[in-house]
Coordinates of C-alpha atoms in Angstrom, one line a residue:
M1 CA 0.0 0.0 0.0
K2 CA 2.9 2.3 0.9
H3 CA 4.6 1.6 -2.4
L4 CA 1.4 2.3 -4.3
L5 CA 0.9 5.7 -2.6
S6 CA 4.6 6.6 -3.4
Y7 CA 4.1 5.5 -7.0
T8 CA 0.9 7.6 -7.3
L9 CA 2.6 10.7 -5.9
L10 CA 5.5 10.2 -8.3
V11 CA 3.1 9.9 -11.3
I12 CA 1.2 13.1 -10.2
L13 CA 4.5 15.0 -9.8
L14 CA 5.8 13.9 -13.1
S15 CA 2.5 14.8 -14.8
A16 CA 2.6 18.3 -13.2
C17 CA 6.2 18.8 -14.4
Q18 CA 5.3 17.7 -17.9
D19 CA 2.3 20.0 -17.9
K20 CA 4.4 22.9 -16.8
Q21 CA 7.1 22.1 -19.4
S22 CA 4.4 21.7 -22.1
A23 CA 3.0 25.1 -21.2
A24 CA 6.4 26.7 -21.3
D25 CA 7.1 25.1 -24.7
N26 CA 4.0 26.7 -26.1
L27 CA 4.9 30.2 -25.0
L28 CA 5.7 32.8 -27.6
V29 CA 8.3 34.5 -25.4
D30 CA 11.0 31.9 -25.2
D31 CA 14.7 32.0 -24.6
L32 CA 15.4 33.2 -28.1
V33 CA 12.9 36.1 -27.8
R34 CA 14.3 37.0 -24.4
T35 CA 17.8 37.2 -25.9
R36 CA 16.4 39.3 -28.8
I37 CA 14.7 41.8 -26.4
D38 CA 17.9 42.0 -24.3
S39 CA 20.0 42.7 -27.4
T40 CA 17.5 45.3 -28.7
L41 CA 17.1 47.3 -25.5
S42 CA 20.7 47.2 -24.5
S43 CA 21.7 48.5 -27.9
F44 CA 19.7 51.7 -27.4
V45 CA 21.6 52.4 -24.1
E46 CA 25.0 51.5 -25.6
S47 CA 24.4 53.9 -28.5
G48 CA 23.7 56.7 -26.1
N49 CA 20.2 57.3 -27.5
I50 CA 18.6 56.5 -24.1
A51 CA 19.9 56.7 -20.6
G52 CA 17.9 53.8 -19.3
V53 CA 15.0 51.5 -20.2
S54 CA 13.1 48.6 -18.5
A55 CA 10.5 46.2 -19.8
L56 CA 8.2 43.6 -18.3
L57 CA 6.1 41.0 -20.1
F58 CA 3.6 38.4 -18.9
E59 CA 2.2 35.6 -21.0
K60 CA -0.6 33.3 -19.9
D61 CA -0.2 34.5 -16.3
Q62 CA 3.5 33.8 -16.3
E63 CA 6.2 36.5 -16.0
V64 CA 8.2 35.7 -19.2
Y65 CA 10.5 38.7 -19.3
F66 CA 12.0 41.4 -17.1
N67 CA 15.1 43.4 -17.5
A68 CA 16.4 46.9 -17.1
F69 CA 19.4 48.5 -18.8
G70 CA 21.2 51.7 -18.2
Y71 CA 20.4 54.5 -15.7
A72 CA 17.3 56.2 -14.3
D73 CA 19.7 59.0 -13.6
L74 CA 22.8 58.8 -15.7
E75 CA 24.7 61.7 -14.1
N76 CA 24.2 60.3 -10.6
Q77 CA 24.7 56.7 -11.7
V78 CA 21.3 55.5 -10.4
K79 CA 20.4 52.4 -12.2
M80 CA 17.1 51.8 -14.0
D81 CA 15.3 49.0 -12.1
R82 CA 12.0 47.4 -11.4
N83 CA 11.0 50.0 -8.8
T84 CA 11.9 53.0 -10.8
I85 CA 9.0 55.5 -10.8
V86 CA 8.3 57.1 -14.2
Q87 CA 5.9 59.7 -15.6
I88 CA 3.5 57.8 -17.8
Y89 CA 1.8 60.9 -19.4
S90 CA -0.9 59.6 -21.8
M91 CA -0.8 56.1 -20.4
T92 CA -3.0 57.8 -17.8
K93 CA -5.8 57.9 -20.4
P94 CA -6.8 54.2 -20.3
I95 CA -6.9 54.3 -16.5
T96 CA -9.3 57.3 -16.8
G97 CA -11.4 55.4 -19.4
T98 CA -11.6 52.5 -17.0
A99 CA -12.8 54.7 -14.2
L100 CA -15.5 56.2 -16.6
M101 CA -16.7 52.8 -17.7
T102 CA -17.3 51.7 -14.1
L103 CA -20.1 54.3 -14.2
Y104 CA -21.3 53.1 -17.6
E105 CA -21.7 49.6 -16.0
E106 CA -23.9 51.2 -13.3
G107 CA -26.2 52.6 -16.1
K108 CA -25.2 56.2 -15.3
F109 CA -24.8 57.1 -19.0
Q110 CA -24.8 55.8 -22.5
L111 CA -21.9 56.3 -24.9
D112 CA -24.1 58.2 -27.4
D113 CA -25.5 60.6 -24.8
S114 CA -24.6 64.2 -25.4
L115 CA -21.9 65.6 -23.2
S116 CA -24.2 68.5 -22.4
K117 CA -26.7 66.2 -20.7
Y118 CA -24.3 65.9 -17.8
A119 CA -22.3 69.1 -18.3
P120 CA -24.4 72.0 -19.4
E121 CA -21.3 74.0 -20.1
F122 CA -21.1 72.2 -23.5
V123 CA -24.6 73.1 -24.8
D124 CA -24.7 74.7 -28.2
M125 CA -21.0 74.4 -29.1
R126 CA -19.8 76.5 -32.0
V127 CA -17.3 75.2 -34.6
Y128 CA -14.4 77.0 -36.2
D129 CA -14.8 77.9 -39.8
G130 CA -11.5 79.7 -40.6
V131 CA -10.8 83.4 -40.4
D132 CA -12.1 86.3 -42.5
E133 CA -10.0 88.8 -44.4
N134 CA -9.4 90.7 -41.2
G135 CA -8.2 87.7 -39.3
N136 CA -11.4 87.3 -37.2
V137 CA -12.5 83.8 -36.4
K138 CA -15.6 82.6 -38.3
L139 CA -17.9 80.2 -36.5
V140 CA -20.8 77.9 -37.5
D141 CA -23.2 75.9 -35.4
A142 CA -22.3 72.3 -34.6
D143 CA -24.1 69.7 -36.7
R144 CA -24.7 67.7 -33.6
P145 CA -23.8 67.7 -29.9
V146 CA -20.5 66.3 -28.7
T147 CA -21.2 62.8 -27.3
I148 CA -19.4 60.8 -24.6
R149 CA -18.3 58.4 -27.4
D150 CA -16.6 61.4 -29.0
L151 CA -14.7 61.9 -25.8
T152 CA -13.5 58.3 -25.6
R153 CA -12.3 58.1 -29.3
H154 CA -10.9 61.6 -29.8
T155 CA -13.5 62.9 -32.2
A156 CA -14.9 65.7 -30.0
G157 CA -13.2 68.5 -31.8
F158 CA -11.4 70.1 -28.9
P159 CA -8.4 72.0 -30.4
N160 CA -4.9 71.1 -29.2
R161 CA -2.5 72.9 -31.6
A162 CA -0.6 76.2 -31.6
D163 CA -0.9 76.7 -35.4
I164 CA -4.6 77.1 -36.1
P165 CA -5.1 80.8 -37.2
G166 CA -7.2 82.6 -34.7
L167 CA -8.4 79.5 -32.8
S168 CA -5.0 78.8 -31.2
E169 CA -4.9 82.3 -29.8
I170 CA -8.3 81.7 -28.2
L171 CA -7.1 78.4 -26.8
A172 CA -3.9 80.1 -25.3
E173 CA -6.0 82.9 -23.8
K174 CA -8.4 80.5 -22.1
D175 CA -5.5 78.3 -21.0
P176 CA -7.6 75.2 -20.0
R177 CA -4.5 73.2 -19.2
S178 CA -3.4 75.4 -16.4
Y179 CA -2.2 73.3 -13.4
E180 CA -3.7 76.0 -11.1
I181 CA -7.4 75.2 -11.8
D182 CA -9.6 72.3 -10.9
L183 CA -11.5 70.1 -13.3
S184 CA -14.7 72.2 -13.1
E185 CA -12.9 75.4 -14.2
M186 CA -11.0 73.4 -16.8
A187 CA -14.2 72.2 -18.4
K188 CA -15.7 75.7 -18.3
R189 CA -12.6 77.1 -20.1
I190 CA -12.7 74.3 -22.7
S191 CA -16.4 74.9 -23.4
E192 CA -15.5 78.6 -24.1
V193 CA -13.1 77.6 -26.9
P194 CA -14.8 76.8 -30.3
L195 CA -14.5 73.3 -31.6
W196 CA -11.9 72.9 -34.3
F197 CA -14.0 70.6 -36.4
Q198 CA -17.5 69.2 -36.4
P199 CA -18.1 66.5 -33.7
G200 CA -17.3 63.0 -35.1
A201 CA -15.6 64.4 -38.3
Q202 CA -12.0 63.5 -37.6
W203 CA -9.6 62.0 -35.1
E204 CA -7.5 64.5 -33.2
Y205 CA -5.9 64.6 -29.8
G206 CA -7.3 67.3 -27.5
Q207 CA -8.5 67.4 -23.9
S208 CA -11.1 64.8 -24.4
V209 CA -9.8 62.5 -21.6
D210 CA -9.4 65.5 -19.2
V211 CA -13.2 66.1 -19.8
Q212 CA -13.8 62.3 -19.1
A213 CA -12.2 62.9 -15.7
F214 CA -14.5 65.9 -15.2
L215 CA -17.5 63.7 -16.3
V216 CA -16.6 61.1 -13.7
E217 CA -16.6 63.8 -11.1
K218 CA -19.9 65.2 -12.3
I219 CA -21.7 61.9 -12.5
S220 CA -20.4 60.3 -9.4
G221 CA -20.4 63.3 -7.2
I222 CA -16.9 62.3 -6.0
P223 CA -13.6 64.2 -6.8
Y224 CA -12.0 62.4 -9.7
K225 CA -8.7 61.8 -7.9
D226 CA -10.6 60.0 -5.1
Y227 CA -12.9 58.1 -7.5
V228 CA -10.1 56.6 -9.6
Q229 CA -8.2 55.8 -6.4
M230 CA -11.3 54.0 -4.9
H231 CA -12.5 52.2 -8.1
V232 CA -9.3 51.4 -10.0
L233 CA -5.9 52.0 -8.3
E234 CA -6.7 50.8 -4.8
P235 CA -8.6 47.6 -5.8
L236 CA -5.6 46.7 -8.1
K237 CA -3.1 47.5 -5.3
M238 CA -1.5 50.0 -7.7
N239 CA 0.1 51.7 -4.7
N240 CA 2.8 53.5 -6.7
T241 CA 0.5 55.0 -9.2
R242 CA -0.4 58.6 -8.3
Y243 CA -0.2 62.3 -9.2
F244 CA 1.8 63.5 -6.3
V245 CA 5.0 61.7 -5.4
P246 CA 5.9 62.3 -1.7
E247 CA 9.4 63.5 -0.9
S248 CA 10.4 60.1 0.6
E249 CA 9.8 58.4 -2.8
R250 CA 11.3 61.0 -5.1
S251 CA 14.7 59.3 -5.1
K252 CA 13.1 56.5 -7.1
M253 CA 11.9 58.8 -9.9
S254 CA 13.6 58.5 -13.2
A255 CA 15.3 61.6 -14.6
S256 CA 14.0 62.9 -18.0
Y257 CA 16.2 63.2 -21.0
R258 CA 16.0 65.1 -24.3
R259 CA 17.7 63.6 -27.3
T260 CA 19.5 66.4 -29.1
G261 CA 21.2 64.3 -31.8
E262 CA 22.5 60.8 -32.5
G263 CA 23.9 59.5 -29.2
Q264 CA 23.4 62.9 -27.5
L265 CA 21.2 63.3 -24.4
E266 CA 20.5 66.3 -22.3
K267 CA 19.1 65.8 -18.8
L268 CA 16.2 68.1 -18.0
P269 CA 16.3 69.7 -14.5
N270 CA 14.2 67.6 -12.1
E271 CA 12.3 70.7 -10.8
E272 CA 11.2 71.3 -14.4
A273 CA 10.6 67.8 -15.6
H274 CA 8.9 66.6 -12.4
D275 CA 7.1 69.8 -11.6
F276 CA 3.5 68.4 -11.9
N277 CA 4.3 65.4 -9.7
I278 CA 6.4 67.1 -6.9
N279 CA 3.9 69.9 -6.3
E280 CA 0.2 69.4 -5.4
Y281 CA -1.8 71.3 -8.0
P282 CA -5.6 71.7 -8.1
L283 CA -5.7 70.0 -11.6
T284 CA -6.2 66.2 -11.6
P285 CA -6.3 65.6 -15.4
G286 CA -7.6 62.4 -16.9
G287 CA -5.3 62.7 -19.9
F288 CA -1.9 62.8 -18.3
G289 CA -0.2 63.3 -14.9
L290 CA 0.1 59.9 -13.2
T291 CA 3.4 58.3 -12.3
S292 CA 3.8 54.5 -12.0
T293 CA 6.1 51.6 -11.8
L294 CA 6.4 48.5 -14.1
D295 CA 4.7 46.2 -11.7
D296 CA 1.9 48.7 -10.9
Y297 CA 1.1 49.3 -14.6
M298 CA 1.3 45.6 -15.3
K299 CA -1.4 44.9 -12.8
F300 CA -3.6 47.2 -14.8
A301 CA -2.7 45.5 -18.1
R302 CA -3.3 42.1 -16.7
M303 CA -6.7 43.1 -15.4
L304 CA -7.5 44.0 -19.0
V305 CA -6.2 40.7 -20.5
H306 CA -8.3 38.9 -17.9
K307 CA -11.4 40.9 -19.2
G308 CA -11.8 43.1 -16.2
E309 CA -10.6 40.9 -13.3
F310 CA -7.2 40.6 -11.6
E311 CA -6.4 38.2 -8.7
G312 CA -9.9 37.9 -7.6
T313 CA -10.8 41.6 -7.9
R314 CA -13.2 42.6 -10.6
I315 CA -12.9 46.1 -12.0
L316 CA -15.1 45.8 -15.1
Q317 CA -17.3 43.2 -16.7
P318 CA -15.9 41.2 -19.6
E319 CA -18.3 42.7 -22.1
T320 CA -17.2 46.2 -21.0
V321 CA -13.5 45.5 -21.7
E322 CA -14.5 44.0 -25.0
L323 CA -16.4 47.2 -25.8
M324 CA -13.4 49.3 -24.9
A325 CA -11.1 47.2 -27.1
T326 CA -13.4 47.4 -30.1
N327 CA -12.7 50.0 -32.9
H328 CA -15.2 52.8 -32.6
L329 CA -13.9 54.9 -35.6
P330 CA -16.1 54.6 -38.7
D331 CA -14.4 54.5 -42.1
S332 CA -15.9 58.0 -42.7
V333 CA -13.3 59.4 -40.3
T334 CA -10.5 59.6 -42.7
E335 CA -8.6 62.5 -41.1
R336 CA -6.7 60.8 -38.3
S337 CA -3.7 63.0 -37.5
W338 CA -0.7 60.9 -36.5
L339 CA -2.8 57.8 -35.5
P340 CA -1.8 55.8 -38.7
S341 CA 1.8 56.0 -37.5
K342 CA 0.8 53.4 -34.8
G343 CA 0.1 50.8 -37.5
N344 CA -3.2 49.7 -39.1
V345 CA -5.3 50.7 -36.2
G346 CA -8.6 52.2 -35.2
F347 CA -9.6 53.5 -31.8
G348 CA -11.7 52.1 -29.0
I349 CA -12.3 53.6 -25.6
D350 CA -9.0 55.3 -24.8
F351 CA -6.9 52.6 -26.6
A352 CA -5.7 52.2 -30.2
V353 CA -7.0 48.9 -31.5
R354 CA -5.2 46.9 -34.2
T355 CA -7.6 46.0 -37.1
A356 CA -5.2 44.4 -39.6
P357 CA -1.8 42.8 -39.7
P358 CA 1.3 44.9 -40.7
A359 CA 1.3 45.6 -44.4
S360 CA 5.1 46.0 -44.6
A361 CA 8.3 45.7 -42.7
D362 CA 8.1 49.5 -42.0
E363 CA 4.8 49.3 -40.2
M364 CA 4.6 49.0 -36.4
N365 CA 4.4 45.3 -35.5
G366 CA 1.4 43.7 -33.7
I367 CA -1.4 41.2 -33.5
V368 CA -4.8 41.9 -34.9
G369 CA -7.1 42.5 -31.8
E370 CA -4.3 43.9 -29.6
Y371 CA -5.0 47.3 -27.9
F372 CA -2.4 49.7 -26.6
W373 CA -1.3 53.2 -25.9
D374 CA 1.9 55.1 -25.1
G375 CA 3.1 58.3 -23.4
A376 CA 4.9 61.5 -24.3
A377 CA 8.1 60.3 -22.6
S378 CA 8.2 57.3 -25.0
T379 CA 6.6 54.8 -22.6
L380 CA 4.4 52.0 -24.1
F381 CA 2.0 49.2 -23.0
W382 CA -0.1 46.7 -24.9
V383 CA -2.5 43.9 -24.4
D384 CA -2.4 41.0 -26.8
P385 CA -5.5 38.9 -26.1
V386 CA -4.7 36.3 -28.8
N387 CA -1.4 35.2 -27.1
E388 CA -2.5 36.5 -23.6
I389 CA 0.5 38.8 -23.6
T390 CA 0.8 42.0 -21.6
A391 CA 3.8 44.3 -22.0
V392 CA 5.0 47.4 -20.4
L393 CA 8.0 49.4 -21.6
F394 CA 9.4 52.3 -19.5
V395 CA 11.8 55.0 -20.5
Q396 CA 11.9 58.8 -20.0
L397 CA 12.9 60.2 -23.4
Y398 CA 11.9 63.3 -25.4
P399 CA 10.9 64.1 -28.1
Y400 CA 8.6 61.1 -28.3
D401 CA 10.3 58.0 -29.8
Q402 CA 12.3 59.4 -32.6
I403 CA 14.6 56.3 -32.5
K404 CA 11.9 53.7 -33.3
L405 CA 12.3 52.1 -29.9
H406 CA 8.7 50.9 -29.9
K407 CA 8.9 49.3 -33.3
K408 CA 12.2 47.5 -32.6
F409 CA 10.9 46.3 -29.2
K410 CA 7.8 44.9 -30.8
D411 CA 9.9 43.3 -33.5
A412 CA 12.0 41.7 -30.8
V413 CA 8.9 40.3 -29.2
Y414 CA 7.0 39.0 -32.2
G415 CA 9.8 38.6 -34.8
K416 CA 10.4 40.8 -37.8
Y417 CA 7.7 41.2 -40.5
R418 CA 7.5 38.4 -43.0
P419 CA 5.3 38.7 -46.2
M420 CA 2.2 36.6 -46.4
E421 CA 2.1 36.0 -42.7
T422 CA -0.1 37.6 -40.1
N423 CA 2.3 37.2 -37.1

């Protein structure tokens, strides 16, 4: 009997080991891919085009890659590591969209509701129609109201450029991005700036996601900063994701660098680069402003790949995540600013969504159905539901990715483009 039990235990152990090995053999991110990623990321540091970089990948609930190269602070020889705090800029946006969609699940709004239903500031918006011979701005009525869907897919029409004759001057005068105002004043100022184009007519970055944060505040009756903390960050134990970094944690913050030429980097003064995060301002924007760590942001990404749930905590229902990761841009929206530079993509709710495989070796790599976004300091994350891969890439580099770091990183993960294949 004793021998039988021992034999049974041995069979169970061997079976478990074989299952584990079989699962490992079926992973896309294997030793070859890990070596390829190491070589790719380290080469950017060695060339002097970035000071430091780190990356973390999970596949099928297994950590399949982590490494960090170079320095979070080159001048002071502080190495880039797993706990480095970075400014994620527009990677704040999907977090805001998630907070907003928790209210959607409660039936508090519909995507095609007009924004003005909840925020009367935006009633009867007017639309820019060029300037007359005297340089005065011409305005026409909006064809339809701005909707919440417009906010989530960047088709609202809020201007965001300094080169629109007449309109950019109005935008500068109203200054809706001032750190010194709260979300209510921000929304008021945005509503006083004419729309650049008719709602739904084109894709263009603006303050849409900042207005999403305002909307969360209006609908919930809770300050946005508190709402996102209670409904997204705290449940996911994203303890290092925040606007304000306390003094005791600032030694972990990565310095920021401006690339001024091939292999040439200029460190930005911390008091300038970190201004928003080392001072407590009234503005709590939805479109930028959070800091995070690799592991913190990976929790958010893994929640998404698990269709709204992470380690027993549900943030969103599966159908809501699916809705967010679905392209909401109709073919009629042909003006898409720089969005096509992300590959053959549409746009969902605060994510780009890949709709077709790469058409050439020059196009950004990726899997059809993946969704992703990035940040002004060249950070990147994506969710690949086909392979159950989540990836986070951290760096603090300006201007935004002139060195094709994102493309080469994705090529390292998935392999370079091959004709007639869909990766």
